[in-house]
CSV table of C-alpha atoms in Angstrom, one decimal:
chain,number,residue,atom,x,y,z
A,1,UNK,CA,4.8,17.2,-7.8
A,2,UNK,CA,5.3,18.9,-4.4
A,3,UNK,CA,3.6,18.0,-1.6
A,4,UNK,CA,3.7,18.6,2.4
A,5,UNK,CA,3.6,16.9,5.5
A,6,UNK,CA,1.6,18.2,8.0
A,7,UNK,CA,1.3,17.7,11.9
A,8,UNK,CA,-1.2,19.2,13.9
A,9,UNK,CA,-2.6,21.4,10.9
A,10,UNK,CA,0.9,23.1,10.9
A,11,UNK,CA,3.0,22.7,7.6
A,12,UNK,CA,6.2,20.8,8.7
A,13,UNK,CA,8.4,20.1,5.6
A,14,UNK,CA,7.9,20.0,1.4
A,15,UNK,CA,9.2,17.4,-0.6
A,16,UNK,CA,8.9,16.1,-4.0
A,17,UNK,CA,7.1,12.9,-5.0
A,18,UNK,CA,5.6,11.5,-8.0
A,19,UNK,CA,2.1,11.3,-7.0
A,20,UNK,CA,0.4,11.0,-3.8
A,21,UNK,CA,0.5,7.0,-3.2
A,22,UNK,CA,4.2,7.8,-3.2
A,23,UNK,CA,3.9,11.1,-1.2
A,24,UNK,CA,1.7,9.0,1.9
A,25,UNK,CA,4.5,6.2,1.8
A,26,UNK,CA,6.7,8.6,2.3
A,27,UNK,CA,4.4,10.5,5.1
A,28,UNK,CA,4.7,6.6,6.5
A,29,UNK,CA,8.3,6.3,6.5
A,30,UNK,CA,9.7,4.9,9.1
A,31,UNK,CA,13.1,6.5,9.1
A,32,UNK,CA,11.3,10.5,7.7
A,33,UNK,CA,9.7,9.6,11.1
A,34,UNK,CA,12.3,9.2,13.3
A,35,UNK,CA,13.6,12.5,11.5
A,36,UNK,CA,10.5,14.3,12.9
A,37,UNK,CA,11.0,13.1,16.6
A,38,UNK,CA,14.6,13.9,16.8
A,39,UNK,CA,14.4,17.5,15.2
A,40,UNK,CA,12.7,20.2,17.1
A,41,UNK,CA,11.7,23.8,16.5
A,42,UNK,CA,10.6,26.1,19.6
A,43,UNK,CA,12.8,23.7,21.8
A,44,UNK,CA,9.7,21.2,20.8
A,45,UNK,CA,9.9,17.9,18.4
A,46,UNK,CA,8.4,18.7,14.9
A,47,UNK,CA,6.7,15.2,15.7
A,48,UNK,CA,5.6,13.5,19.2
A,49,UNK,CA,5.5,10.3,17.9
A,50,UNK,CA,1.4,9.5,17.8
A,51,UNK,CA,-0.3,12.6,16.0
A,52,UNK,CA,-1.5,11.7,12.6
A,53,UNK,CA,1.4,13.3,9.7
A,54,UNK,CA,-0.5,13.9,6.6
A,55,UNK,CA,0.9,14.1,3.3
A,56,UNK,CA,-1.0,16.7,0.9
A,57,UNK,CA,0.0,18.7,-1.7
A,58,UNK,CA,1.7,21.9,-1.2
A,59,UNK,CA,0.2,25.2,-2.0
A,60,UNK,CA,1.4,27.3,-4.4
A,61,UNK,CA,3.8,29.4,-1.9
A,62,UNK,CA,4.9,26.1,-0.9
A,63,UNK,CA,5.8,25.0,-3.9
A,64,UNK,CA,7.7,28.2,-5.0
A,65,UNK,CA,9.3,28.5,-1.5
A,66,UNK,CA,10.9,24.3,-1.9
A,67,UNK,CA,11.9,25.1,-6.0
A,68,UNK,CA,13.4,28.4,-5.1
A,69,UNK,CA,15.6,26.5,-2.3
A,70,UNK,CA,16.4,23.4,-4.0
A,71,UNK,CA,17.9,26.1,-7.4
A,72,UNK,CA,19.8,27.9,-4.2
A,73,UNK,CA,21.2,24.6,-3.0
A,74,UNK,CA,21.7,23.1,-6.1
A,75,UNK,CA,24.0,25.5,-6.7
A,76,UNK,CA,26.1,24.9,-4.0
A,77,UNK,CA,25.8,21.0,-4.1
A,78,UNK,CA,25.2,20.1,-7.7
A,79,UNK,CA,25.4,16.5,-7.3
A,80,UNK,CA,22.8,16.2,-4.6
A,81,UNK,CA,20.3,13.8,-5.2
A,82,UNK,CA,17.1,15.1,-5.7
A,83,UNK,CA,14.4,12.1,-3.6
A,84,UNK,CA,16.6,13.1,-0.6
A,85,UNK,CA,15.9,17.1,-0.5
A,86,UNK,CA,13.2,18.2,1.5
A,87,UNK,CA,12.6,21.8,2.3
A,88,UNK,CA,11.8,22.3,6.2
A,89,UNK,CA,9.2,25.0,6.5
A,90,UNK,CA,9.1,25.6,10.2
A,91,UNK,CA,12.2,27.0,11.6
A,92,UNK,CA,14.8,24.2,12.8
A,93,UNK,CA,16.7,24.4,16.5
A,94,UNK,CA,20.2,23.3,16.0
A,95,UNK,CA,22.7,22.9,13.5
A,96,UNK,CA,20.0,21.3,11.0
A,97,UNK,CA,18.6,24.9,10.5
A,98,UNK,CA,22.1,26.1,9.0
C-alpha cells in the first residue's frame, strides 16, 4: 500500500508500507524525522520539529505519481531496495532534489 506523510495539511513525501500500523511507525521514525528537519523546500525545513506528521494513505495521484517514479528509478538503479524509496512530493532545495 502507499501512503503519505503529511505536515501542516501539506503532502510532504509517499512511501510504501504494508498497512497503516507500519505506515505510523514509520511517520514516528526517529531517523525519517531527522530527514524532514534537515531537508528544506522554499529555503524552509519540510519539518520544524514539533508539528504533528501524519501518515495516511495516498490518493490515487499520489499513488500513480510514487509507482510511476519508483519504474523510472528502478530503471536506473535496479538493485535499490524497495523499504528505502520514498517519493518527495514537495519540491526539494539542494542536491536531494536531483
Amino acid at each position: 500500500m502507499i501512503f503519505v506523510l503529511e505536515i501542516r495539511g501539506t503532502a510532504v513525501l509517499a512511501f510504501e508500507a504494508d498497512n497503516a500500523d507500519d505506515a505510523k511507525a514509520y511517520a514516528a521514525s526517529a531517523g525519517e524525522r531527522q530527514d524532514l528537519t534537515q531537508l528544506t523546500s522554499g529555503g524552509r525545513p519540510l519539518w520544524n520539529g514539533s508539528d504533528t506528521i501524519a501518515a495516511r494513505d495516498a490518493t490515487e495521484a499520489e499513488a500513480s505519481m510514487f509507482r510511476e517514479q519508483r519504474a523510472a528509478d528502478w530503471k536506473e538503479e535496479p538493485h535499490a531496495d524497495p523499504e528505502d524509496f520514498v517519493v518527495y512530493l514537495v519540491p526539494l532545495d539542494g542536491p536531494e532534489a536531483d
